Every structure is written in C-alpha cells, then in structure tokens.
Coordinates of C-alpha atoms (C1' of nucleotides) in Angstrom, one line a residue:
Chain A
M1 CA 16.7 -21.2 -18.8
T2 CA 19.5 -22.1 -21.2
S3 CA 18.7 -25.8 -21.1
P4 CA 15.8 -26.5 -23.4
S5 CA 14.8 -29.7 -21.6
P6 CA 11.3 -30.0 -22.8
A7 CA 10.6 -32.7 -20.3
A8 CA 11.1 -30.5 -17.3
G9 CA 8.3 -30.7 -14.9
A10 CA 6.4 -27.3 -15.0
P11 CA 4.3 -26.7 -18.1
P12 CA 4.8 -23.3 -19.7
A13 CA 2.9 -20.9 -17.7
T14 CA 2.4 -18.3 -20.4
S15 CA -0.6 -19.6 -22.2
P16 CA -2.7 -21.9 -20.2
P17 CA -5.3 -22.6 -23.0
A18 CA -2.4 -24.1 -25.0
A19 CA -3.3 -26.3 -27.7
G20 CA -2.6 -30.0 -27.2
Q21 CA -2.1 -29.7 -23.4
P22 CA -4.2 -32.2 -21.7
A23 CA -4.2 -29.8 -18.7
A24 CA -7.5 -28.1 -18.6
D25 CA -10.1 -28.3 -16.2
R26 CA -8.8 -30.4 -13.5
P27 CA -9.5 -29.1 -9.9
A28 CA -6.9 -26.7 -8.6
G29 CA -4.1 -28.3 -6.7
E30 CA -3.8 -31.4 -8.8
R31 CA -0.9 -32.1 -11.3
P32 CA -0.9 -33.1 -14.8
A33 CA -0.5 -36.5 -13.5
A34 CA -0.2 -37.8 -17.2
E35 CA 3.5 -36.9 -16.8
R36 CA 5.5 -38.8 -14.5
P37 CA 4.2 -38.3 -11.1
L38 CA 6.3 -36.6 -8.4
R39 CA 8.1 -38.7 -6.0
R40 CA 6.0 -39.3 -2.9
D41 CA 8.0 -36.9 -0.6
A42 CA 8.1 -34.3 -3.3
E43 CA 4.4 -34.4 -3.7
R44 CA 4.0 -34.1 -0.1
N45 CA 6.2 -31.1 0.1
R46 CA 4.2 -29.6 -2.8
Q47 CA 1.0 -29.9 -0.9
R48 CA 2.6 -28.4 2.0
I49 CA 3.5 -25.4 -0.1
L50 CA 0.0 -25.1 -1.4
T51 CA -1.3 -25.2 2.0
V52 CA 0.9 -22.7 3.6
A53 CA 0.6 -20.4 0.6
R54 CA -3.1 -20.6 0.8
E55 CA -3.0 -19.4 4.5
L56 CA -0.5 -16.7 3.9
F57 CA -2.3 -15.3 0.8
A58 CA -5.5 -15.3 2.8
E59 CA -4.0 -13.6 5.8
R60 CA -1.8 -11.1 4.3
G61 CA -2.6 -10.9 0.5
L62 CA -0.7 -11.8 -2.5
E63 CA 2.4 -9.9 -1.9
V64 CA 3.9 -12.5 0.6
T65 CA 7.2 -13.6 -0.9
L66 CA 7.9 -17.2 -1.9
D67 CA 10.8 -17.0 0.7
D68 CA 8.2 -16.4 3.3
I69 CA 6.1 -19.2 2.2
A70 CA 9.2 -21.6 2.1
D71 CA 9.9 -20.5 5.7
H72 CA 6.5 -21.2 6.9
A73 CA 6.4 -24.5 5.2
D74 CA 9.8 -25.5 6.7
L75 CA 11.2 -26.1 3.4
G76 CA 14.1 -24.5 1.4
V77 CA 13.4 -21.6 -1.0
G78 CA 14.8 -23.8 -3.7
T79 CA 12.1 -26.4 -3.2
V80 CA 9.5 -23.8 -3.6
Y81 CA 11.0 -22.3 -6.8
R82 CA 11.5 -25.8 -8.2
R83 CA 7.7 -26.3 -8.0
F84 CA 6.5 -22.9 -8.8
A85 CA 8.6 -20.7 -10.8
N86 CA 6.8 -17.5 -9.5
R87 CA 4.1 -16.1 -7.6
E88 CA 1.9 -16.1 -10.6
Q89 CA 1.9 -19.8 -10.9
L90 CA 1.1 -20.3 -7.3
V91 CA -1.9 -17.8 -7.5
G92 CA -2.9 -19.7 -10.5
A93 CA -3.1 -23.0 -8.9
L94 CA -4.9 -21.7 -5.8
F95 CA -7.2 -19.3 -6.9
E96 CA -9.1 -20.6 -10.0
E97 CA -11.5 -22.5 -7.9
R98 CA -12.2 -19.6 -5.5
I99 CA -12.9 -17.3 -8.4
D100 CA -15.3 -19.6 -9.9
Q101 CA -16.9 -19.8 -6.5
I102 CA -17.6 -16.2 -6.7
V103 CA -19.3 -16.6 -9.9
T104 CA -21.4 -19.3 -8.5
Y105 CA -22.5 -17.0 -5.8
A106 CA -23.8 -14.7 -8.5
E107 CA -25.6 -17.3 -10.3
Q108 CA -27.3 -18.5 -7.0
A109 CA -28.3 -14.9 -6.2
A110 CA -29.8 -14.5 -9.7
R111 CA -31.8 -17.6 -9.2
Q112 CA -33.3 -16.3 -6.0
A113 CA -37.1 -15.6 -6.4
D114 CA -36.9 -12.3 -4.3
P115 CA -34.3 -10.1 -6.1
W116 CA -33.7 -7.9 -3.1
L117 CA -32.8 -10.9 -1.0
G118 CA -30.7 -12.1 -3.9
L119 CA -28.7 -9.0 -3.8
V120 CA -28.2 -8.9 -0.2
G121 CA -27.2 -12.4 -0.1
F122 CA -24.7 -11.8 -3.0
L123 CA -23.1 -8.9 -1.3
T124 CA -23.0 -10.8 1.9
V125 CA -21.6 -14.0 0.6
T126 CA -19.0 -12.4 -1.4
S127 CA -17.9 -10.0 1.5
E128 CA -17.6 -13.1 3.6
A129 CA -15.3 -14.7 1.0
F130 CA -13.2 -11.5 0.8
A131 CA -13.1 -11.0 4.4
G132 CA -11.8 -14.5 4.9
D133 CA -9.3 -14.3 2.1
R134 CA -7.4 -11.1 1.5
G135 CA -5.8 -12.6 -1.6
L136 CA -9.1 -13.4 -3.3
H137 CA -10.3 -9.9 -2.7
E138 CA -7.1 -8.5 -4.2
I139 CA -7.4 -10.5 -7.3
M140 CA -11.1 -9.5 -7.8
V141 CA -10.4 -6.0 -7.2
G142 CA -7.5 -5.6 -9.5
S143 CA -4.3 -7.3 -8.5
N144 CA -1.6 -8.0 -11.2
Y145 CA -1.9 -11.5 -10.4
G146 CA -4.7 -13.5 -11.8
R147 CA -6.0 -10.6 -13.8
D148 CA -7.3 -12.5 -16.8
R149 CA -9.1 -14.9 -14.7
A150 CA -10.7 -12.3 -12.7
A151 CA -11.6 -10.4 -15.9
Q152 CA -13.4 -13.6 -17.2
A153 CA -15.2 -13.9 -13.8
R154 CA -16.4 -10.3 -13.9
E155 CA -17.7 -10.8 -17.4
R156 CA -19.8 -13.8 -16.3
I157 CA -21.0 -12.0 -13.2
G158 CA -21.9 -8.8 -14.9
P159 CA -25.1 -9.8 -16.7
L160 CA -26.2 -11.6 -13.7
V161 CA -25.9 -8.5 -11.4
V162 CA -27.6 -6.4 -14.2
D163 CA -30.5 -8.7 -14.2
L164 CA -30.8 -8.8 -10.4
L165 CA -30.7 -5.0 -10.2
A166 CA -33.3 -4.6 -12.8
R167 CA -35.6 -7.2 -11.1
A168 CA -35.1 -5.6 -7.7
R169 CA -35.8 -2.2 -9.0
A170 CA -38.9 -3.5 -10.8
T171 CA -40.2 -4.9 -7.5
G172 CA -39.8 -1.5 -5.9
Q173 CA -37.2 -2.7 -3.4
L174 CA -34.2 -1.0 -4.8
R175 CA -33.9 2.7 -5.5
A176 CA -34.0 3.4 -9.1
D177 CA -30.6 5.0 -9.7
V178 CA -28.4 2.2 -8.5
E179 CA -26.2 0.8 -11.3
P180 CA -24.3 -2.4 -11.8
N181 CA -20.9 -1.1 -11.1
D182 CA -22.0 0.3 -7.8
I183 CA -21.9 -3.3 -6.7
A184 CA -18.1 -3.4 -7.4
M185 CA -17.4 -0.1 -5.6
I186 CA -19.4 -1.4 -2.6
Q187 CA -17.0 -4.4 -2.6
V188 CA -14.1 -1.9 -2.6
M189 CA -15.7 0.0 0.3
I190 CA -16.2 -3.2 2.4
G191 CA -12.8 -4.3 1.5
A192 CA -11.4 -1.1 3.0
V193 CA -13.3 -1.9 6.2
V194 CA -12.1 -5.3 6.4
E195 CA -8.6 -4.4 6.0
Y196 CA -8.9 -1.5 8.4
S197 CA -10.2 -3.8 11.1
Q198 CA -8.2 -6.9 10.2
G199 CA -7.2 -8.8 13.4
I200 CA -9.3 -6.6 15.5
R201 CA -12.9 -7.2 14.5
P202 CA -13.3 -9.6 11.7
D203 CA -17.0 -9.0 11.3
L204 CA -17.1 -5.3 11.6
W205 CA -17.9 -5.0 7.9
R206 CA -21.2 -6.5 8.4
R207 CA -22.1 -3.3 10.2
Y208 CA -21.4 -1.1 7.2
I209 CA -22.6 -3.4 4.7
T210 CA -26.0 -3.1 6.5
V211 CA -25.8 0.7 6.3
I212 CA -25.0 0.6 2.7
L213 CA -27.9 -1.8 1.9
D214 CA -30.3 0.4 3.7
G215 CA -29.0 3.2 1.7
L216 CA -29.7 1.3 -1.4
R217 CA -33.3 0.4 -0.5
A218 CA -36.2 2.4 -2.0
F219 CA -37.8 4.1 0.8
R220 CA -40.2 7.2 1.3
D221 CA -39.7 9.1 -1.7
D222 CA -37.0 11.4 -0.6
A223 CA -34.0 9.4 -1.2
T224 CA -31.3 11.8 -2.0
P225 CA -30.6 11.5 -5.8
L226 CA -27.3 10.2 -6.5
P227 CA -24.9 12.7 -7.7
E228 CA -22.3 11.5 -10.1
P229 CA -23.0 8.6 -12.4
A230 CA -21.2 5.2 -11.5
L231 CA -18.1 4.2 -13.1
D232 CA -18.7 3.0 -16.7
E233 CA -17.0 -0.1 -18.0
S234 CA -13.9 1.5 -19.2
G235 CA -13.7 3.5 -16.1
I236 CA -13.7 0.5 -13.9
D237 CA -11.3 -1.5 -16.1
E238 CA -9.0 1.5 -15.7
A239 CA -9.3 1.7 -12.0
M240 CA -8.6 -2.0 -11.6
R241 CA -5.7 -1.9 -13.9
R242 CA -4.1 1.0 -11.8
W243 CA -5.0 -0.6 -8.5
R244 CA -1.8 -1.4 -6.6
T245 CA -2.0 -4.1 -4.0
P246 CA -1.3 -2.5 -0.6
T247 CA 2.3 -2.7 0.5
A248 CA 3.1 -4.7 -2.5
G249 CA 6.1 -4.1 -4.5
R250 CA 6.4 -3.1 -8.1
A251 CA 4.4 -4.9 -10.6
R252 CA 7.6 -6.9 -12.1
Chain B
M1 CA 35.0 6.9 9.1
T2 CA 38.5 5.6 9.8
S3 CA 40.2 9.0 9.7
P4 CA 39.8 10.6 13.1
S5 CA 41.1 14.2 11.9
P6 CA 39.9 16.1 15.0
A7 CA 41.2 19.2 13.3
A8 CA 38.8 18.9 10.4
G9 CA 36.1 21.7 10.3
A10 CA 34.2 21.0 13.5
P11 CA 35.6 22.6 16.7
P12 CA 35.3 20.5 19.8
A13 CA 32.3 22.1 21.3
T14 CA 29.6 21.8 18.8
S15 CA 27.4 24.3 20.7
P16 CA 24.2 22.1 21.1
P17 CA 21.0 23.7 20.2
A18 CA 20.9 25.1 23.6
A19 CA 18.0 25.0 26.1
G20 CA 15.6 27.8 25.7
Q21 CA 14.7 27.3 21.9
P22 CA 12.3 30.1 21.1
A23 CA 10.8 27.8 18.4
A24 CA 7.1 27.1 19.3
D25 CA 3.9 27.9 17.7
R26 CA 4.4 29.9 14.7
P27 CA 2.4 29.3 11.6
A28 CA 3.6 26.3 9.5
G29 CA 6.0 27.2 6.8
E30 CA 7.7 30.0 8.6
R31 CA 11.2 29.7 10.3
P32 CA 12.5 30.6 13.6
A33 CA 13.4 34.1 12.2
A34 CA 15.0 34.9 15.4
E35 CA 18.1 33.0 14.3
R36 CA 20.0 34.2 11.5
P37 CA 17.6 34.3 8.5
L38 CA 18.4 32.2 5.5
R39 CA 20.1 33.7 2.7
R40 CA 17.7 34.9 0.0
D41 CA 18.2 32.1 -2.4
A42 CA 18.2 29.7 0.2
E43 CA 14.8 30.8 1.4
R44 CA 13.4 30.7 -2.0
N45 CA 14.6 27.2 -2.5
R46 CA 13.1 26.2 0.9
Q47 CA 9.7 27.4 -0.3
R48 CA 10.2 25.6 -3.4
I49 CA 10.6 22.4 -1.5
L50 CA 7.6 23.0 0.6
T51 CA 5.4 23.8 -2.5
V52 CA 6.5 20.7 -4.4
A53 CA 6.2 18.7 -1.3
R54 CA 2.7 19.8 -0.7
E55 CA 1.8 18.9 -4.4
L56 CA 3.4 15.5 -4.2
F57 CA 2.1 14.5 -0.7
A58 CA -1.4 15.4 -1.9
E59 CA -1.3 13.6 -5.2
R60 CA 0.7 10.4 -4.2
G61 CA 0.5 10.4 -0.5
L62 CA 3.2 10.6 2.1
E63 CA 5.4 7.9 1.0
V64 CA 7.2 10.0 -1.8
T65 CA 10.8 10.2 -1.3
L66 CA 12.7 13.2 -0.6
D67 CA 14.8 12.5 -3.7
D68 CA 11.6 12.6 -5.5
I69 CA 10.7 15.9 -4.1
A70 CA 14.1 17.3 -5.0
D71 CA 13.8 16.2 -8.5
H72 CA 10.5 17.8 -9.0
A73 CA 11.8 21.0 -7.5
D74 CA 14.9 20.9 -9.7
L75 CA 17.1 20.9 -6.6
G76 CA 19.7 18.6 -5.5
V77 CA 18.9 16.0 -2.8
G78 CA 21.4 17.6 -0.7
T79 CA 19.6 20.8 -0.6
V80 CA 16.4 19.1 0.6
Y81 CA 18.2 17.1 3.2
R82 CA 20.0 20.3 4.4
R83 CA 16.6 21.9 5.1
F84 CA 14.5 19.0 6.4
A85 CA 16.4 16.1 7.8
N86 CA 13.6 13.6 7.1
R87 CA 10.1 13.2 5.8
E88 CA 8.6 13.6 9.3
Q89 CA 9.9 17.1 9.5
L90 CA 8.4 18.0 6.1
V91 CA 5.2 16.5 7.0
G92 CA 5.2 18.4 10.3
A93 CA 5.8 21.6 8.6
L94 CA 3.1 21.1 5.9
F95 CA 0.2 19.5 7.8
E96 CA -0.3 21.2 11.1
E97 CA -2.4 23.7 9.6
R98 CA -4.5 21.3 7.4
I99 CA -5.1 19.1 10.3
D100 CA -6.3 22.0 12.3
Q101 CA -8.5 22.8 9.5
I102 CA -10.4 19.5 10.0
V103 CA -11.0 20.3 13.5
T104 CA -12.4 23.6 12.3
Y105 CA -14.7 21.8 10.1
A106 CA -16.1 19.7 13.1
E107 CA -16.6 22.8 15.0
Q108 CA -18.6 24.3 12.3
A109 CA -20.6 21.4 12.0
A110 CA -21.4 21.3 15.6
R111 CA -22.5 25.0 15.4
Q112 CA -25.1 24.1 12.7
A113 CA -28.6 24.6 13.9
D114 CA -29.8 21.5 12.0
P115 CA -27.7 18.6 13.2
W116 CA -28.4 16.5 10.2
L117 CA -27.2 19.1 8.0
G118 CA -24.1 19.5 10.2
L119 CA -23.4 15.8 9.8
V120 CA -23.8 15.9 6.2
G121 CA -21.7 19.0 5.9
F122 CA -18.9 17.6 8.1
L123 CA -18.7 14.4 6.0
T124 CA -18.9 16.2 2.8
V125 CA -16.2 18.8 3.7
T126 CA -13.7 16.4 5.2
S127 CA -14.3 14.0 2.3
E128 CA -13.4 16.9 0.0
A129 CA -10.3 17.7 1.9
F130 CA -9.3 14.1 1.8
A131 CA -10.1 13.6 -1.8
G132 CA -7.9 16.7 -2.6
D133 CA -5.1 15.6 -0.4
R134 CA -4.2 11.9 -0.1
G135 CA -1.5 12.8 2.4
L136 CA -3.9 14.4 4.7
H137 CA -6.1 11.4 4.5
E138 CA -3.3 9.1 5.4
I139 CA -2.3 11.2 8.4
M140 CA -5.9 11.2 9.8
V141 CA -6.4 7.5 9.3
G142 CA -3.3 6.4 10.7
S143 CA 0.0 7.1 8.9
N144 CA 3.2 6.8 11.0
Y145 CA 3.8 10.5 10.1
G146 CA 2.1 13.0 12.3
R147 CA 0.5 10.6 14.4
D148 CA 0.5 12.7 17.5
R149 CA -0.9 15.7 15.7
A150 CA -3.6 13.5 14.3
A151 CA -4.4 12.0 17.7
Q152 CA -4.7 15.5 19.2
A153 CA -7.0 16.5 16.4
R154 CA -9.2 13.4 16.9
E155 CA -9.4 14.1 20.6
R156 CA -10.9 17.6 19.7
I157 CA -13.2 16.2 17.1
G158 CA -14.5 13.4 19.2
P159 CA -16.8 15.3 21.5
L160 CA -18.1 17.5 18.7
V161 CA -19.2 14.5 16.8
V162 CA -20.7 12.9 19.8
D163 CA -22.8 15.9 20.4
L164 CA -23.8 16.1 16.7
L165 CA -25.0 12.7 16.5
A166 CA -26.8 12.9 19.8
R167 CA -28.7 15.9 18.5
A168 CA -29.3 14.5 15.1
R169 CA -30.7 11.4 16.9
A170 CA -32.9 13.5 19.0
T171 CA -34.5 15.2 16.1
G172 CA -35.3 11.9 14.6
Q173 CA -33.2 12.5 11.5
L174 CA -30.5 9.9 12.3
R175 CA -31.2 6.3 13.0
A176 CA -30.7 5.5 16.6
D177 CA -27.8 3.0 16.3
V178 CA -25.2 5.1 14.8
E179 CA -22.2 5.6 16.9
P180 CA -19.4 8.2 16.8
N181 CA -16.8 5.9 15.5
D182 CA -19.0 5.0 12.6
I183 CA -18.0 8.5 11.2
A184 CA -14.4 7.5 11.1
M185 CA -15.1 4.1 9.4
I186 CA -17.2 6.1 6.9
Q187 CA -14.3 8.2 6.1
V188 CA -12.1 5.1 5.7
M189 CA -14.6 3.7 3.2
I190 CA -14.8 7.0 1.3
G191 CA -11.0 7.0 1.2
A192 CA -11.1 3.7 -0.5
V193 CA -13.4 5.0 -3.2
V194 CA -11.2 8.1 -3.6
E195 CA -8.1 5.9 -4.0
Y196 CA -9.7 3.5 -6.3
S197 CA -11.0 6.1 -8.8
Q198 CA -8.0 8.4 -8.3
G199 CA -7.2 10.1 -11.7
I200 CA -10.4 8.7 -13.2
R201 CA -13.3 10.3 -11.6
P202 CA -12.3 12.5 -8.7
D203 CA -15.7 13.0 -7.6
L204 CA -17.1 9.6 -7.6
W205 CA -17.0 9.4 -3.8
R206 CA -19.9 11.8 -3.7
R207 CA -22.1 9.1 -5.1
Y208 CA -21.3 6.7 -2.4
I209 CA -21.4 9.1 0.6
T210 CA -24.9 9.9 -0.7
V211 CA -25.8 6.2 -0.4
I212 CA -24.2 6.0 3.0
L213 CA -25.9 9.0 4.3
D214 CA -29.2 7.8 3.1
G215 CA -28.4 4.6 4.9
L216 CA -27.9 6.5 8.2
R217 CA -31.1 8.5 8.0
A218 CA -34.0 7.4 10.1
F219 CA -36.7 6.2 7.7
R220 CA -39.8 4.0 7.9
D221 CA -39.4 1.9 10.9
D222 CA -37.9 -1.1 9.2
A223 CA -34.3 0.0 9.2
T224 CA -32.2 -3.1 9.4
P225 CA -30.7 -3.2 12.8
L226 CA -27.0 -2.9 12.7
P227 CA -25.2 -6.2 13.5
E228 CA -21.9 -5.7 15.2
P229 CA -21.2 -2.7 17.5
A230 CA -18.9 -0.1 16.0
L231 CA -15.2 -0.2 17.0
D232 CA -14.6 1.2 20.4
E233 CA -11.9 3.7 21.3
S234 CA -9.3 1.1 21.9
G235 CA -10.2 -0.8 18.8
I236 CA -10.0 2.2 16.4
D237 CA -6.7 3.1 18.2
E238 CA -5.3 -0.2 17.3
A239 CA -6.5 -0.1 13.9
M240 CA -5.0 3.2 13.3
R241 CA -1.7 2.0 14.7
R242 CA -1.6 -0.9 12.4
W243 CA -2.7 0.9 9.3
R244 CA 0.2 0.9 6.7
T245 CA 0.2 3.5 4.2
P246 CA -0.3 1.8 0.8
T247 CA 2.9 1.1 -1.0
A248 CA 4.9 3.0 1.6
G249 CA 8.0 1.5 2.8
R250 CA 8.9 0.5 6.3
A251 CA 8.3 2.8 9.2
R252 CA 11.8 3.6 10.0
Chain C
dT1 C1' 34.5 45.1 -5.5
dG2 C1' 36.5 41.4 -3.0
dA3 C1' 36.4 37.9 0.5
dC4 C1' 34.1 34.5 2.5
dA5 C1' 30.4 32.2 4.8
dA6 C1' 26.5 30.2 3.3
dG7 C1' 24.7 27.3 0.1
dC8 C1' 24.4 24.0 -3.7
dG9 C1' 24.5 19.6 -6.4
dG10 C1' 24.5 15.1 -7.1
dA11 C1' 27.6 11.0 -7.5
dG12 C1' 27.9 7.4 -4.9
dG13 C1' 28.4 4.6 -0.3
dT14 C1' 25.3 2.1 2.7
dT15 C1' 21.4 -0.5 3.8
dC16 C1' 17.8 -3.3 3.0
dA17 C1' 14.4 -6.3 0.8
dT18 C1' 13.4 -9.6 -2.5
dC19 C1' 14.4 -12.6 -6.2
dC20 C1' 16.3 -16.7 -7.7
dT21 C1' 20.2 -19.9 -8.9
dC22 C1' 23.5 -23.3 -8.1
dC23 C1' 25.7 -27.2 -6.4
dG24 C1' 26.9 -30.6 -2.9
dC25 C1' 24.4 -33.7 -0.3
dC26 C1' 20.4 -36.8 0.7
dT27 C1' 16.7 -40.5 -0.2
dG28 C1' 12.7 -43.0 -2.3
dG29 C1' 11.9 -46.4 -5.5
dT30 C1' 13.1 -49.9 -8.3
Chain D
dA1 C1' 22.6 -50.9 -3.7
dC2 C1' 22.3 -47.6 -7.0
dC3 C1' 21.0 -43.2 -8.8
dA4 C1' 17.4 -39.9 -10.8
dG5 C1' 15.0 -36.9 -8.5
dG6 C1' 14.8 -34.1 -4.9
dC7 C1' 16.4 -30.9 -1.2
dG8 C1' 18.4 -26.9 1.4
dG9 C1' 19.8 -22.4 1.9
dA10 C1' 24.1 -19.5 1.2
dG11 C1' 24.7 -16.0 -1.4
dG12 C1' 25.0 -13.3 -6.0
dA13 C1' 22.1 -10.0 -8.5
dT14 C1' 19.0 -6.2 -8.4
dG15 C1' 17.0 -2.3 -7.4
dA16 C1' 14.8 1.2 -4.1
dA17 C1' 15.5 4.5 -0.8
dC18 C1' 18.4 7.0 2.3
dC19 C1' 21.8 10.3 3.3
dT20 C1' 26.6 12.2 3.3
dC21 C1' 30.4 14.6 1.6
dC22 C1' 33.2 17.8 -0.7
dG23 C1' 34.4 20.8 -4.6
dC24 C1' 32.2 24.5 -6.7
dT25 C1' 29.1 28.7 -6.8
dT26 C1' 26.8 32.8 -5.0
dG27 C1' 24.7 36.1 -1.9
dT28 C1' 25.9 39.4 1.4
dC29 C1' 28.4 42.9 3.7
dA30 C1' 32.1 45.9 4.5

DNA sequence: TGACAAGCGGAGGTTCATCCTCCGCCTGGT
DNA sequence: ACCAGGCGGAGGATGAACCTCCGCTTGTCA
C-alpha cells in the first residue's frame, strides 16, 4: 500500500459511483476493459475464481475464505488476492446482477393482474433464489457484505410490495392485517428452513411457505387477529444491521 | 513439561474417582454433598458462576466462553475452570431442568381436553421459553451441547405430539396433512424470528406464530395441499446433527 | 489464635483459523 | 528471445479461545 502506483489494476473499491470512472453498469464479471486487458491466462484464472466463488458462496454462504476459494480453483492464494483485494470486492462482482434480479421479481409480481398470485409468485420465486444461493440470502437479509446494494434493492422493492398487498387486500384475498415488512420476516423464516434442511431436503421450504400463505389468506371471518405489529422501517433496519451471518467471523 | 519432578505435589497413586460414585439424579445446581462440601466462599462463587452462566447462555446462546462468564462474575478464569472443566459440564448443570420443563409442557398440552388449544398452547409456551432462553433453543434444535439430553426429551415429546395432532385432526380443527415433525420445523422458524428481532421486539414472534397457526387450521375446503412431505425421523436427526450454533466455534 | 488445606486470580503459554504479503520462478505476447 | 506480467504458496501477523500454573489469600477447625 506504500507504492502509489495509480496504474495498478484494481480500481479503488471504496466508492463505486466514482466520478470519472468509466466503470458503471457493465454486466457483473466483466472488467474495465478500457485499461490494458489481462493476459490471456490471467483472465482465464480470473474467471475460474469467479466461478468457484459463485459456487462456494451459493453453497456455504459469504463467509468462505479467499484461501478456500483459491484451493477449490486450484490456484495460489496470491493469485486470488491479486485480483480481488478482499471478499467485499468478490461479492460485489458476483451479486450485483443477482440482487437486481430480485428487484425484477418484485416488478413482475406487481404487474400480475391477480395480486394474490403476484404475492405467491414473488415469495416463491425469491425463496427459490435464496434456497439455491445462500450467499444471496445472506446479503438480502443483512450480511455485512453488499449492504448498500441490498439496501438500494429493498428501497426499490418496498413500494412494489406495498402496492401488491394493498391490491390483494382490496380483492379480499389477503387478510387485512398483513403489513409489508411481514414479507421480509417470512423470508427470514423460510431462510431458516432452508438452512436447517440444507443438503437433506432442498425443497422442504415449499411445505412451510404453503402453510404460511394459507395463514395469510383471508378466510372465514375468524382469522386470529395478529398480536404485535410488524417491525417498522427502523426496526427492520436495526435487525438487518445486527444480523450476523451464521458461523461467520467478526465483521472486520 | 520437561521437568519430570516426581516428588512434586502429586503422590503416585492419584486415587481415581473410584467406582461407586453416588452422583446420580440430584436436582441441577446441587452438588454431591456426600463428598466434603465446598468451603463457604467457594460455594458462593460456584453459585455466582451458575447464575451468570444462566444469564449469558440465555441472552447470547451457548457459545459464550468460560472466560466471558468469569469476567461477568468478577471471578478469575481459574476459578471457573476449577469448578467446571468445560462448557459441556456447565450446560449440563444448568439445562437438565429446563429441558424437562419442555417435556412437561408437552404433557400438559396432551392433557388438554381441546386438542387444538393444546397445540396452540404447546407452541406458545415453548416459543416463550425459547424466546427467553436462546441457549435452551439451541439445545433443543441441535446444539452440540446437551445433545443426548435433548434427544431423550424429543423421544418423550414425540408420542405426545403425535397424539395431539391426531386428536386435533379428528375434531376437524387441524388440517389433515400436518405431520408431527412440522411442529419441530415451526419451532425452527419461530427461532429465526426471535433471533432476528432479538433486542428489538422480543415478542414479534407472536405475530408469526399466529399466521402459522391460522395456516394450520382446517378451513374452507380450499387449503392449499402441502407440497413436500415433512422431514421423517432420520431427516430431522440428520438436520439436528448438522446444525451449527450461530457464530459458535468448532465443536471441540 | 495460628496453621494449613482449600481456594483464588489472571498472566501467559498453546493452539488454531484466517488474513494477506512477499519474492523467486514461470510464461504469454510481442 | 526478452521481460512485464503473472504465479504459487510458505509463512509472518493477528486475534480468539482454551486452559494451566503457581504465588498469594482466606475459611475452618482445633
């Protein structure tokens, strides 16, 4: 860090929205090709790292070590660190797209004519995504990595869910006392099922989301009134902030 | 370790704990008073340790270190280790009773005339216990500590739950496709809510258990059939075995 | 009251996981 | 055929948790 070499490959990770940087909205995994491209073998290795990292993050969560990734990619640790100074960068490179994907799901759900189906679809599709990618779930639920990105996404999703719930309530399909942040908590619960049954019954969560959805439906007129309000925005922010990724180390 | 000094302190025959230990089924927290009782101050300290440990386990889970406990009790680490050689012993001393308490809840629930109320009561009461004691929840859900004890408890609870569900199904209060192990998974989900909202809204879980219970009720005739069977015994055993207490260290 | 077994404290050795650097050797590309 | 760019991976740095050890203190009992 003593050598100021401004030419060095990796752009400053700190503020992505940097001013003059041509780096902006290029699909994840690509490089600022404007600068000198990597040597062929190096680029190959870089892809190898990304692939392996994607797999490991998906399977074990964001806490896998870069050393671990290097091993699985049959590369030296040095090679990994040369390309990605830390886990944050790797996470950034890999998850932008996936996070946006979640937003897209919300948009699609909001477009559904039948709001109940939209809601069911949204929960199902996101749960599928989370079940298949533990790292993604960790990010969306409050990991230290990718916090900003996740927050942005939540901000875009929020209004869509609000609208969806309002419409579903209006059509009489959804019980009246459901609040937007309930959706987030449901995802937390489903995440717990996924984690608990990981490697045993990857689809078990479908059973419980069905129960929960039936619990959310308006039926008879004797639905038990919900005690306790849902978390409000500040509550959920706080919870996300405190959340510690399972078995992960300190925040660093 | 290099100096062999056989003369030092310990006489050759370190009388082993002998065969007929009278230690057996005395209430947790008491000592084998048959042996020489502890000196007054020592016993006081011992209680101090137990009290502090109970609090810390409840609040932070079983992974707190003995050093941590010593600090909170204003005692030296040595004192703690002199009394409890490891966390397992401390956990044993503290949780036997509480685990049995859970069994008692199941028994009470099974005695309820109205099986649905019994079920609701059981889930509520156990969730209360878990919400108030993270360590207890960890044990019941699969921590490395107290595994045997928890397994015994589950064995006693199992049949009671089976009966309860059968009866509730018979009275038409419970949807037909609920299985005993669903109850365990519900506790896992509730545990996730508790943990997520810990220190923010200690009772938030009540909201979601209400949703889930409404989802379990027999209603109309259009309950969504549950996809996926529940975990079977071996599945749940496996899941419990794999479960890693959050942020905890290796199993040792 | 004095002697001493029992108890205490907590510094610090040990182990372990993770992070990340550094430098001698290798190789793709011109 | 040259060499900038790339590579490997041993190993130093850090920090958490564990647990021991021994000189000092204190309850207890005669």
